[in-house]
Protein backbone atom coordinates (compact mmCIF):
# COMPACT_ATOMS: atom_id res chain seq x y z
CA UNK A 1 0.00 0.00 0.00
CA UNK A 2 1.42 3.42 -0.90
CA UNK A 3 2.55 5.60 2.00
CA UNK A 4 -0.11 8.27 2.71
CA UNK A 5 2.48 11.02 2.22
CA UNK A 6 3.54 9.74 -1.20
CA UNK A 7 0.88 11.77 -3.03
CA UNK A 8 2.71 14.84 -4.37
CA UNK A 9 -0.28 17.17 -4.70
CA UNK A 10 -2.17 18.33 -1.64
CA UNK A 11 -5.29 19.47 -3.52
CA UNK A 12 -7.26 16.36 -4.56
CA UNK A 13 -9.03 18.39 -7.25
CA UNK A 14 -5.74 19.31 -8.94
CA UNK A 15 -4.68 17.24 -11.97
CA UNK A 16 -2.13 14.53 -11.22
CA UNK A 17 1.28 15.64 -12.47
CA UNK A 18 2.76 13.54 -15.22
CA UNK A 19 6.36 14.65 -14.66
CA UNK A 20 7.54 14.77 -11.05
CA UNK A 21 10.97 16.02 -10.04
CA UNK A 22 12.44 14.78 -6.76
CA UNK A 23 15.09 16.88 -5.02
CA UNK A 24 16.23 15.22 -1.82
CA UNK A 25 18.75 16.17 0.83
CA UNK A 26 19.11 17.12 4.44
CA UNK A 27 18.11 20.76 3.80
CA UNK A 28 19.93 21.83 6.94
CA UNK A 29 18.80 24.52 6.19
CA UNK A 30 17.12 24.84 2.76
CA UNK A 31 18.79 27.76 0.99
CA UNK A 32 18.52 29.87 -2.14
CA UNK A 33 20.64 27.41 -4.10
CA UNK A 34 18.17 24.59 -3.50
CA UNK A 35 15.32 26.77 -4.76
CA UNK A 36 17.29 27.93 -7.82
CA UNK A 37 18.04 24.30 -8.71
CA UNK A 38 14.38 23.29 -8.29
CA UNK A 39 13.19 26.17 -10.48
CA UNK A 40 15.80 25.55 -13.17
CA UNK A 41 15.17 21.79 -13.32
CA UNK A 42 11.42 22.35 -13.54
CA UNK A 43 11.86 24.83 -16.40
CA UNK A 44 14.51 22.96 -18.41
CA UNK A 45 12.91 19.52 -18.06
CA UNK A 46 9.29 20.72 -18.29
CA UNK A 47 8.39 19.13 -14.97
CA UNK A 48 4.91 19.60 -13.53
CA UNK A 49 6.17 19.73 -9.97
CA UNK A 50 9.46 19.48 -8.09
CA UNK A 51 9.29 17.96 -4.61
CA UNK A 52 11.77 18.99 -1.93
CA UNK A 53 12.15 15.82 0.15
CA UNK A 54 14.12 16.34 3.38
CA UNK A 55 15.68 13.15 4.69
CA UNK A 56 14.85 11.92 8.16
CA UNK A 57 18.30 10.36 8.66
CA UNK A 58 20.84 10.52 5.80
CA UNK A 59 22.36 7.03 5.46
CA UNK A 60 25.61 8.12 3.77
CA UNK A 61 26.89 10.81 6.11
CA UNK A 62 26.87 11.49 9.85
CA UNK A 63 24.51 14.21 11.02
CA UNK A 64 26.04 17.65 11.50
CA UNK A 65 26.70 18.57 15.12
CA UNK A 66 24.44 21.59 14.69
CA UNK A 67 21.71 19.80 12.72
CA UNK A 68 18.10 20.86 13.07
CA UNK A 69 15.59 18.12 13.79
CA UNK A 70 13.86 16.34 10.88
CA UNK A 71 10.61 18.13 11.78
CA UNK A 72 12.32 21.52 11.79
CA UNK A 73 14.00 20.85 8.44
CA UNK A 74 10.64 19.86 6.96
CA UNK A 75 9.00 22.99 8.34
CA UNK A 76 11.79 25.13 6.85
CA UNK A 77 11.28 23.45 3.46
CA UNK A 78 7.57 24.21 3.65
CA UNK A 79 8.36 27.86 4.40
CA UNK A 80 10.96 28.02 1.63
CA UNK A 81 8.57 26.88 -1.11
CA UNK A 82 5.46 28.72 0.09
CA UNK A 83 4.03 30.58 -2.88
CA UNK A 84 6.44 29.02 -5.39
CA UNK A 85 4.64 27.70 -8.44
CA UNK A 86 5.34 24.04 -9.15
CA UNK A 87 7.59 23.45 -6.13
CA UNK A 88 6.38 21.68 -3.01
CA UNK A 89 7.76 20.18 0.20
CA UNK A 90 7.21 16.45 0.69
CA UNK A 91 7.06 14.90 4.18
CA UNK A 92 7.49 11.31 2.97
CA UNK A 93 10.95 10.57 4.38
CA UNK A 94 10.54 12.54 7.60
CA UNK A 95 7.29 10.77 8.47
CA UNK A 96 8.63 7.37 7.41
CA UNK A 97 11.46 7.79 9.92
CA UNK A 98 14.76 5.94 10.13
CA UNK A 99 17.41 5.91 7.44
CA UNK A 100 16.14 7.61 4.27
CA UNK A 101 16.92 5.58 1.16
CA UNK A 102 16.11 7.27 -2.13
CA UNK A 103 15.07 4.05 -3.83
CA UNK A 104 12.36 3.52 -1.19
CA UNK A 105 11.08 7.06 -1.70
CA UNK A 106 10.99 6.71 -5.48
CA UNK A 107 9.19 3.38 -5.17
CA UNK A 108 6.50 4.90 -2.94
CA UNK A 109 6.07 7.87 -5.26
CA UNK A 110 5.81 5.50 -8.22
CA UNK A 111 3.24 3.34 -6.42
CA UNK A 112 1.16 6.44 -5.66
CA UNK A 113 1.56 7.86 -9.18
CA UNK A 114 2.02 4.86 -11.50
CA UNK A 115 1.33 6.85 -14.67
CA UNK A 116 3.76 9.66 -13.84
CA UNK A 117 7.44 9.81 -14.78
CA UNK A 118 9.93 10.55 -12.00
CA UNK A 119 13.14 12.55 -12.30
CA UNK A 120 15.71 12.52 -9.50
CA UNK A 121 17.61 15.82 -9.31
CA UNK A 122 21.12 15.63 -7.84
CA UNK A 123 24.46 17.42 -8.02
CA UNK A 124 27.25 15.95 -10.12
CA UNK A 125 29.41 15.34 -7.05
CA UNK A 126 26.61 13.27 -5.51
CA UNK A 127 25.97 11.46 -8.81
CA UNK A 128 29.52 10.07 -8.65
CA UNK A 129 28.59 8.27 -5.40
CA UNK A 130 25.34 6.78 -6.72
CA UNK A 131 26.81 3.29 -7.33
CA UNK A 132 27.24 2.97 -3.53
CA UNK A 133 23.57 3.76 -2.82
CA UNK A 134 20.97 1.14 -1.95
CA UNK A 135 19.74 -0.64 -5.11
CA UNK A 136 21.16 1.88 -7.60
CA UNK A 137 20.01 -0.12 -10.63
CA UNK A 138 16.46 -0.17 -9.34
CA UNK A 139 16.70 3.54 -8.64
CA UNK A 140 17.57 4.23 -12.29
CA UNK A 141 14.72 1.99 -13.40
CA UNK A 142 12.29 4.07 -11.35
CA UNK A 143 13.53 7.53 -12.30
CA UNK A 144 15.44 9.52 -14.84
CA UNK A 145 18.41 11.41 -13.46
CA UNK A 146 18.92 15.16 -13.80
CA UNK A 147 22.48 16.12 -12.87
CA UNK A 148 23.50 19.66 -11.90
CA UNK A 149 27.15 20.58 -12.29
CA UNK A 150 28.89 21.20 -8.97
CA UNK A 151 32.56 21.53 -8.20
CA UNK A 152 34.88 19.66 -10.57
CA UNK A 153 32.60 16.66 -11.18
CA UNK A 154 32.54 16.68 -15.00
CA UNK A 155 29.88 15.12 -17.24
CA UNK A 156 32.29 12.51 -18.60
CA UNK A 157 33.19 11.31 -15.10
CA UNK A 158 29.53 11.03 -14.14
CA UNK A 159 28.67 9.02 -17.26
CA UNK A 160 31.63 6.70 -16.61
CA UNK A 161 30.51 6.14 -13.01
CA UNK A 162 26.91 5.40 -13.96
CA UNK A 163 27.41 3.38 -17.15
CA UNK A 164 27.74 0.00 -15.35
CA UNK A 165 24.42 0.56 -13.58
CA UNK A 166 22.00 1.08 -16.43
CA UNK A 167 22.14 0.47 -20.18
CA UNK A 168 20.14 3.59 -21.03
CA UNK A 169 22.32 6.53 -20.17
CA UNK A 170 19.89 8.55 -22.27
CA UNK A 171 17.90 8.58 -19.01
CA UNK A 172 20.67 10.75 -17.51
CA UNK A 173 20.20 14.45 -18.30
CA UNK A 174 22.63 17.25 -17.50
CA UNK A 175 21.20 20.59 -16.47
CA UNK A 176 22.60 23.58 -18.33
CA UNK A 177 23.07 25.89 -15.38
CA UNK A 178 26.09 27.47 -13.77
CA UNK A 179 27.40 25.86 -10.56
CA UNK A 180 25.67 27.22 -7.46
CA UNK A 181 28.26 28.54 -5.02
CA UNK A 182 26.33 28.05 -1.81
CA UNK A 183 26.00 25.20 0.67
CA UNK A 184 24.08 24.54 3.86
CA UNK A 185 27.33 24.20 5.82
CA UNK A 186 28.45 27.65 4.64
CA UNK A 187 25.09 29.10 5.67
CA UNK A 188 25.32 27.49 9.11
CA UNK A 189 28.82 28.88 9.59
CA UNK A 190 27.68 32.40 8.70
CA UNK A 191 24.72 32.14 11.07
CA UNK A 192 26.94 30.92 13.93
CA UNK A 193 29.38 33.78 13.29
CA UNK A 194 26.60 36.36 13.18
CA UNK A 195 27.44 37.32 9.60
CA UNK A 196 24.87 38.67 7.11
CA UNK A 197 23.38 36.08 4.78
CA UNK A 198 22.92 38.37 1.74
CA UNK A 199 19.84 36.54 0.47
CA UNK A 200 21.31 33.05 0.88
CA UNK A 201 18.19 32.00 2.83
CA UNK A 202 14.54 32.68 1.98
CA UNK A 203 13.32 35.38 4.35
CA UNK A 204 10.77 33.08 6.01
CA UNK A 205 13.46 30.47 6.67
CA UNK A 206 15.80 33.09 8.11
CA UNK A 207 13.06 34.21 10.50
CA UNK A 208 12.43 30.58 11.51
CA UNK A 209 16.14 30.05 12.20
CA UNK A 210 16.26 33.09 14.47
CA UNK A 211 12.97 32.27 16.21
CA UNK A 212 14.12 28.73 17.01
CA UNK A 213 17.73 29.76 17.69
CA UNK A 214 19.11 27.23 15.20
CA UNK A 215 22.77 26.97 14.20
CA UNK A 216 23.88 29.36 16.94
CA UNK A 217 21.48 32.13 15.92
CA UNK A 218 20.51 34.53 18.69
CA UNK A 219 16.82 35.26 19.16
CA UNK A 220 15.87 38.82 18.25
Short mmCIF file of the C-alpha atoms (twelve columns), coordinates in Angstrom:
data_MODEL
# 
_entry.id   MODEL 
# 
loop_
_atom_site.group_PDB 
_atom_site.id 
_atom_site.type_symbol 
_atom_site.label_atom_id 
_atom_site.label_alt_id 
_atom_site.label_comp_id 
_atom_site.label_asym_id 
_atom_site.label_seq_id 
_atom_site.Cartn_x 
_atom_site.Cartn_y 
_atom_site.Cartn_z 
_atom_site.pdbx_PDB_model_num 
ATOM 1   C CA . UNK A 1   0.000  0.000  0.000   1 
ATOM 2   C CA . UNK A 2   1.424  3.423  -0.901  1 
ATOM 3   C CA . UNK A 3   2.545  5.597  1.997   1 
ATOM 4   C CA . UNK A 4   -0.106 8.267  2.711   1 
ATOM 5   C CA . UNK A 5   2.481  11.024 2.218   1 
ATOM 6   C CA . UNK A 6   3.543  9.739  -1.199  1 
ATOM 7   C CA . UNK A 7   0.884  11.768 -3.033  1 
ATOM 8   C CA . UNK A 8   2.709  14.841 -4.371  1 
ATOM 9   C CA . UNK A 9   -0.285 17.167 -4.703  1 
ATOM 10  C CA . UNK A 10  -2.170 18.334 -1.640  1 
ATOM 11  C CA . UNK A 11  -5.290 19.472 -3.524  1 
ATOM 12  C CA . UNK A 12  -7.258 16.359 -4.564  1 
ATOM 13  C CA . UNK A 13  -9.032 18.392 -7.251  1 
ATOM 14  C CA . UNK A 14  -5.735 19.305 -8.935  1 
ATOM 15  C CA . UNK A 15  -4.677 17.238 -11.966 1 
ATOM 16  C CA . UNK A 16  -2.133 14.533 -11.217 1 
ATOM 17  C CA . UNK A 17  1.282  15.640 -12.469 1 
ATOM 18  C CA . UNK A 18  2.761  13.536 -15.225 1 
ATOM 19  C CA . UNK A 19  6.360  14.650 -14.660 1 
ATOM 20  C CA . UNK A 20  7.541  14.773 -11.050 1 
ATOM 21  C CA . UNK A 21  10.968 16.024 -10.043 1 
ATOM 22  C CA . UNK A 22  12.444 14.782 -6.761  1 
ATOM 23  C CA . UNK A 23  15.094 16.885 -5.021  1 
ATOM 24  C CA . UNK A 24  16.230 15.216 -1.823  1 
ATOM 25  C CA . UNK A 25  18.745 16.169 0.828   1 
ATOM 26  C CA . UNK A 26  19.113 17.116 4.442   1 
ATOM 27  C CA . UNK A 27  18.106 20.756 3.796   1 
ATOM 28  C CA . UNK A 28  19.931 21.833 6.940   1 
ATOM 29  C CA . UNK A 29  18.801 24.521 6.187   1 
ATOM 30  C CA . UNK A 30  17.119 24.842 2.763   1 
ATOM 31  C CA . UNK A 31  18.793 27.762 0.993   1 
ATOM 32  C CA . UNK A 32  18.515 29.869 -2.137  1 
ATOM 33  C CA . UNK A 33  20.642 27.409 -4.104  1 
ATOM 34  C CA . UNK A 34  18.168 24.594 -3.503  1 
ATOM 35  C CA . UNK A 35  15.323 26.767 -4.759  1 
ATOM 36  C CA . UNK A 36  17.287 27.926 -7.817  1 
ATOM 37  C CA . UNK A 37  18.043 24.297 -8.712  1 
ATOM 38  C CA . UNK A 38  14.382 23.293 -8.287  1 
ATOM 39  C CA . UNK A 39  13.185 26.175 -10.476 1 
ATOM 40  C CA . UNK A 40  15.797 25.553 -13.169 1 
ATOM 41  C CA . UNK A 41  15.170 21.792 -13.320 1 
ATOM 42  C CA . UNK A 42  11.416 22.353 -13.542 1 
ATOM 43  C CA . UNK A 43  11.863 24.826 -16.400 1 
ATOM 44  C CA . UNK A 44  14.508 22.963 -18.410 1 
ATOM 45  C CA . UNK A 45  12.915 19.523 -18.063 1 
ATOM 46  C CA . UNK A 46  9.290  20.718 -18.286 1 
ATOM 47  C CA . UNK A 47  8.387  19.128 -14.965 1 
ATOM 48  C CA . UNK A 48  4.909  19.600 -13.529 1 
ATOM 49  C CA . UNK A 49  6.175  19.732 -9.968  1 
ATOM 50  C CA . UNK A 50  9.458  19.482 -8.088  1 
ATOM 51  C CA . UNK A 51  9.286  17.964 -4.611  1 
ATOM 52  C CA . UNK A 52  11.772 18.991 -1.927  1 
ATOM 53  C CA . UNK A 53  12.154 15.824 0.150   1 
ATOM 54  C CA . UNK A 54  14.116 16.342 3.381   1 
ATOM 55  C CA . UNK A 55  15.678 13.155 4.688   1 
ATOM 56  C CA . UNK A 56  14.854 11.921 8.157   1 
ATOM 57  C CA . UNK A 57  18.297 10.359 8.656   1 
ATOM 58  C CA . UNK A 58  20.844 10.515 5.800   1 
ATOM 59  C CA . UNK A 59  22.364 7.031  5.461   1 
ATOM 60  C CA . UNK A 60  25.607 8.120  3.770   1 
ATOM 61  C CA . UNK A 61  26.894 10.810 6.115   1 
ATOM 62  C CA . UNK A 62  26.867 11.490 9.849   1 
ATOM 63  C CA . UNK A 63  24.515 14.215 11.023  1 
ATOM 64  C CA . UNK A 64  26.042 17.650 11.503  1 
ATOM 65  C CA . UNK A 65  26.705 18.568 15.120  1 
ATOM 66  C CA . UNK A 66  24.441 21.587 14.693  1 
ATOM 67  C CA . UNK A 67  21.705 19.805 12.721  1 
ATOM 68  C CA . UNK A 68  18.105 20.862 13.069  1 
ATOM 69  C CA . UNK A 69  15.592 18.116 13.793  1 
ATOM 70  C CA . UNK A 70  13.861 16.345 10.876  1 
ATOM 71  C CA . UNK A 71  10.612 18.126 11.782  1 
ATOM 72  C CA . UNK A 72  12.323 21.515 11.791  1 
ATOM 73  C CA . UNK A 73  13.995 20.853 8.436   1 
ATOM 74  C CA . UNK A 74  10.644 19.860 6.957   1 
ATOM 75  C CA . UNK A 75  9.002  22.991 8.337   1 
ATOM 76  C CA . UNK A 76  11.792 25.125 6.852   1 
ATOM 77  C CA . UNK A 77  11.282 23.453 3.460   1 
ATOM 78  C CA . UNK A 78  7.570  24.214 3.654   1 
ATOM 79  C CA . UNK A 79  8.355  27.862 4.397   1 
ATOM 80  C CA . UNK A 80  10.962 28.018 1.634   1 
ATOM 81  C CA . UNK A 81  8.569  26.875 -1.105  1 
ATOM 82  C CA . UNK A 82  5.458  28.716 0.092   1 
ATOM 83  C CA . UNK A 83  4.029  30.583 -2.875  1 
ATOM 84  C CA . UNK A 84  6.437  29.015 -5.390  1 
ATOM 85  C CA . UNK A 85  4.638  27.705 -8.441  1 
ATOM 86  C CA . UNK A 86  5.337  24.045 -9.151  1 
ATOM 87  C CA . UNK A 87  7.593  23.448 -6.134  1 
ATOM 88  C CA . UNK A 88  6.375  21.679 -3.009  1 
ATOM 89  C CA . UNK A 89  7.762  20.179 0.200   1 
ATOM 90  C CA . UNK A 90  7.211  16.449 0.689   1 
ATOM 91  C CA . UNK A 91  7.056  14.896 4.180   1 
ATOM 92  C CA . UNK A 92  7.486  11.312 2.973   1 
ATOM 93  C CA . UNK A 93  10.949 10.566 4.384   1 
ATOM 94  C CA . UNK A 94  10.537 12.544 7.599   1 
ATOM 95  C CA . UNK A 95  7.292  10.769 8.474   1 
ATOM 96  C CA . UNK A 96  8.632  7.374  7.409   1 
ATOM 97  C CA . UNK A 97  11.459 7.788  9.917   1 
ATOM 98  C CA . UNK A 98  14.761 5.937  10.134  1 
ATOM 99  C CA . UNK A 99  17.408 5.915  7.445   1 
ATOM 100 C CA . UNK A 100 16.136 7.607  4.274   1 
ATOM 101 C CA . UNK A 101 16.921 5.579  1.160   1 
ATOM 102 C CA . UNK A 102 16.115 7.273  -2.127  1 
ATOM 103 C CA . UNK A 103 15.075 4.047  -3.830  1 
ATOM 104 C CA . UNK A 104 12.364 3.522  -1.187  1 
ATOM 105 C CA . UNK A 105 11.080 7.060  -1.705  1 
ATOM 106 C CA . UNK A 106 10.992 6.711  -5.482  1 
ATOM 107 C CA . UNK A 107 9.195  3.381  -5.168  1 
ATOM 108 C CA . UNK A 108 6.502  4.898  -2.942  1 
ATOM 109 C CA . UNK A 109 6.071  7.871  -5.255  1 
ATOM 110 C CA . UNK A 110 5.810  5.495  -8.224  1 
ATOM 111 C CA . UNK A 111 3.240  3.340  -6.424  1 
ATOM 112 C CA . UNK A 112 1.159  6.436  -5.659  1 
ATOM 113 C CA . UNK A 113 1.564  7.862  -9.179  1 
ATOM 114 C CA . UNK A 114 2.023  4.863  -11.499 1 
ATOM 115 C CA . UNK A 115 1.332  6.855  -14.669 1 
ATOM 116 C CA . UNK A 116 3.758  9.664  -13.837 1 
ATOM 117 C CA . UNK A 117 7.436  9.809  -14.776 1 
ATOM 118 C CA . UNK A 118 9.928  10.553 -12.003 1 
ATOM 119 C CA . UNK A 119 13.143 12.551 -12.298 1 
ATOM 120 C CA . UNK A 120 15.711 12.515 -9.498  1 
ATOM 121 C CA . UNK A 121 17.607 15.818 -9.309  1 
ATOM 122 C CA . UNK A 122 21.124 15.633 -7.840  1 
ATOM 123 C CA . UNK A 123 24.461 17.415 -8.015  1 
ATOM 124 C CA . UNK A 124 27.250 15.948 -10.123 1 
ATOM 125 C CA . UNK A 125 29.408 15.342 -7.046  1 
ATOM 126 C CA . UNK A 126 26.613 13.265 -5.509  1 
ATOM 127 C CA . UNK A 127 25.972 11.462 -8.814  1 
ATOM 128 C CA . UNK A 128 29.515 10.069 -8.648  1 
ATOM 129 C CA . UNK A 129 28.590 8.272  -5.404  1 
ATOM 130 C CA . UNK A 130 25.338 6.783  -6.718  1 
ATOM 131 C CA . UNK A 131 26.810 3.290  -7.326  1 
ATOM 132 C CA . UNK A 132 27.237 2.972  -3.535  1 
ATOM 133 C CA . UNK A 133 23.573 3.763  -2.815  1 
ATOM 134 C CA . UNK A 134 20.967 1.139  -1.953  1 
ATOM 135 C CA . UNK A 135 19.739 -0.643 -5.108  1 
ATOM 136 C CA . UNK A 136 21.164 1.884  -7.595  1 
ATOM 137 C CA . UNK A 137 20.011 -0.115 -10.634 1 
ATOM 138 C CA . UNK A 138 16.459 -0.165 -9.343  1 
ATOM 139 C CA . UNK A 139 16.701 3.542  -8.640  1 
ATOM 140 C CA . UNK A 140 17.571 4.232  -12.290 1 
ATOM 141 C CA . UNK A 141 14.720 1.986  -13.405 1 
ATOM 142 C CA . UNK A 142 12.291 4.074  -11.354 1 
ATOM 143 C CA . UNK A 143 13.534 7.528  -12.299 1 
ATOM 144 C CA . UNK A 144 15.436 9.517  -14.844 1 
ATOM 145 C CA . UNK A 145 18.407 11.410 -13.462 1 
ATOM 146 C CA . UNK A 146 18.924 15.162 -13.796 1 
ATOM 147 C CA . UNK A 147 22.477 16.125 -12.870 1 
ATOM 148 C CA . UNK A 148 23.498 19.655 -11.900 1 
ATOM 149 C CA . UNK A 149 27.149 20.580 -12.285 1 
ATOM 150 C CA . UNK A 150 28.887 21.200 -8.974  1 
ATOM 151 C CA . UNK A 151 32.564 21.525 -8.200  1 
ATOM 152 C CA . UNK A 152 34.877 19.664 -10.568 1 
ATOM 153 C CA . UNK A 153 32.600 16.660 -11.179 1 
ATOM 154 C CA . UNK A 154 32.536 16.680 -15.002 1 
ATOM 155 C CA . UNK A 155 29.883 15.121 -17.236 1 
ATOM 156 C CA . UNK A 156 32.287 12.512 -18.603 1 
ATOM 157 C CA . UNK A 157 33.192 11.305 -15.099 1 
ATOM 158 C CA . UNK A 158 29.529 11.030 -14.140 1 
ATOM 159 C CA . UNK A 159 28.672 9.023  -17.262 1 
ATOM 160 C CA . UNK A 160 31.628 6.702  -16.608 1 
ATOM 161 C CA . UNK A 161 30.514 6.144  -13.006 1 
ATOM 162 C CA . UNK A 162 26.910 5.405  -13.962 1 
ATOM 163 C CA . UNK A 163 27.405 3.380  -17.152 1 
ATOM 164 C CA . UNK A 164 27.737 -0.004 -15.348 1 
ATOM 165 C CA . UNK A 165 24.417 0.560  -13.585 1 
ATOM 166 C CA . UNK A 166 21.997 1.083  -16.428 1 
ATOM 167 C CA . UNK A 167 22.142 0.475  -20.179 1 
ATOM 168 C CA . UNK A 168 20.136 3.586  -21.032 1 
ATOM 169 C CA . UNK A 169 22.324 6.533  -20.168 1 
ATOM 170 C CA . UNK A 170 19.888 8.545  -22.266 1 
ATOM 171 C CA . UNK A 171 17.901 8.583  -19.008 1 
ATOM 172 C CA . UNK A 172 20.671 10.746 -17.510 1 
ATOM 173 C CA . UNK A 173 20.202 14.447 -18.296 1 
ATOM 174 C CA . UNK A 174 22.635 17.252 -17.498 1 
ATOM 175 C CA . UNK A 175 21.201 20.591 -16.467 1 
ATOM 176 C CA . UNK A 176 22.604 23.584 -18.330 1 
ATOM 177 C CA . UNK A 177 23.069 25.887 -15.384 1 
ATOM 178 C CA . UNK A 178 26.088 27.474 -13.767 1 
ATOM 179 C CA . UNK A 179 27.396 25.862 -10.563 1 
ATOM 180 C CA . UNK A 180 25.672 27.217 -7.456  1 
ATOM 181 C CA . UNK A 181 28.260 28.535 -5.023  1 
ATOM 182 C CA . UNK A 182 26.326 28.047 -1.806  1 
ATOM 183 C CA . UNK A 183 25.996 25.200 0.669   1 
ATOM 184 C CA . UNK A 184 24.082 24.542 3.855   1 
ATOM 185 C CA . UNK A 185 27.326 24.201 5.817   1 
ATOM 186 C CA . UNK A 186 28.453 27.649 4.642   1 
ATOM 187 C CA . UNK A 187 25.095 29.103 5.665   1 
ATOM 188 C CA . UNK A 188 25.319 27.491 9.109   1 
ATOM 189 C CA . UNK A 189 28.825 28.878 9.586   1 
ATOM 190 C CA . UNK A 190 27.678 32.395 8.700   1 
ATOM 191 C CA . UNK A 191 24.721 32.141 11.067  1 
ATOM 192 C CA . UNK A 192 26.941 30.925 13.927  1 
ATOM 193 C CA . UNK A 193 29.378 33.776 13.289  1 
ATOM 194 C CA . UNK A 194 26.596 36.362 13.183  1 
ATOM 195 C CA . UNK A 195 27.443 37.317 9.595   1 
ATOM 196 C CA . UNK A 196 24.868 38.669 7.111   1 
ATOM 197 C CA . UNK A 197 23.377 36.079 4.779   1 
ATOM 198 C CA . UNK A 198 22.924 38.367 1.742   1 
ATOM 199 C CA . UNK A 199 19.839 36.536 0.474   1 
ATOM 200 C CA . UNK A 200 21.305 33.051 0.879   1 
ATOM 201 C CA . UNK A 201 18.194 31.999 2.832   1 
ATOM 202 C CA . UNK A 202 14.541 32.677 1.980   1 
ATOM 203 C CA . UNK A 203 13.317 35.384 4.350   1 
ATOM 204 C CA . UNK A 204 10.771 33.075 6.009   1 
ATOM 205 C CA . UNK A 205 13.461 30.466 6.666   1 
ATOM 206 C CA . UNK A 206 15.802 33.087 8.111   1 
ATOM 207 C CA . UNK A 207 13.058 34.214 10.498  1 
ATOM 208 C CA . UNK A 208 12.426 30.583 11.505  1 
ATOM 209 C CA . UNK A 209 16.140 30.048 12.199  1 
ATOM 210 C CA . UNK A 210 16.257 33.091 14.474  1 
ATOM 211 C CA . UNK A 211 12.965 32.270 16.212  1 
ATOM 212 C CA . UNK A 212 14.123 28.727 17.007  1 
ATOM 213 C CA . UNK A 213 17.728 29.765 17.693  1 
ATOM 214 C CA . UNK A 214 19.114 27.232 15.199  1 
ATOM 215 C CA . UNK A 215 22.774 26.971 14.200  1 
ATOM 216 C CA . UNK A 216 23.875 29.356 16.943  1 
ATOM 217 C CA . UNK A 217 21.478 32.134 15.917  1 
ATOM 218 C CA . UNK A 218 20.505 34.528 18.691  1 
ATOM 219 C CA . UNK A 219 16.821 35.265 19.158  1 
ATOM 220 C CA . UNK A 220 15.870 38.821 18.250  1 
# 
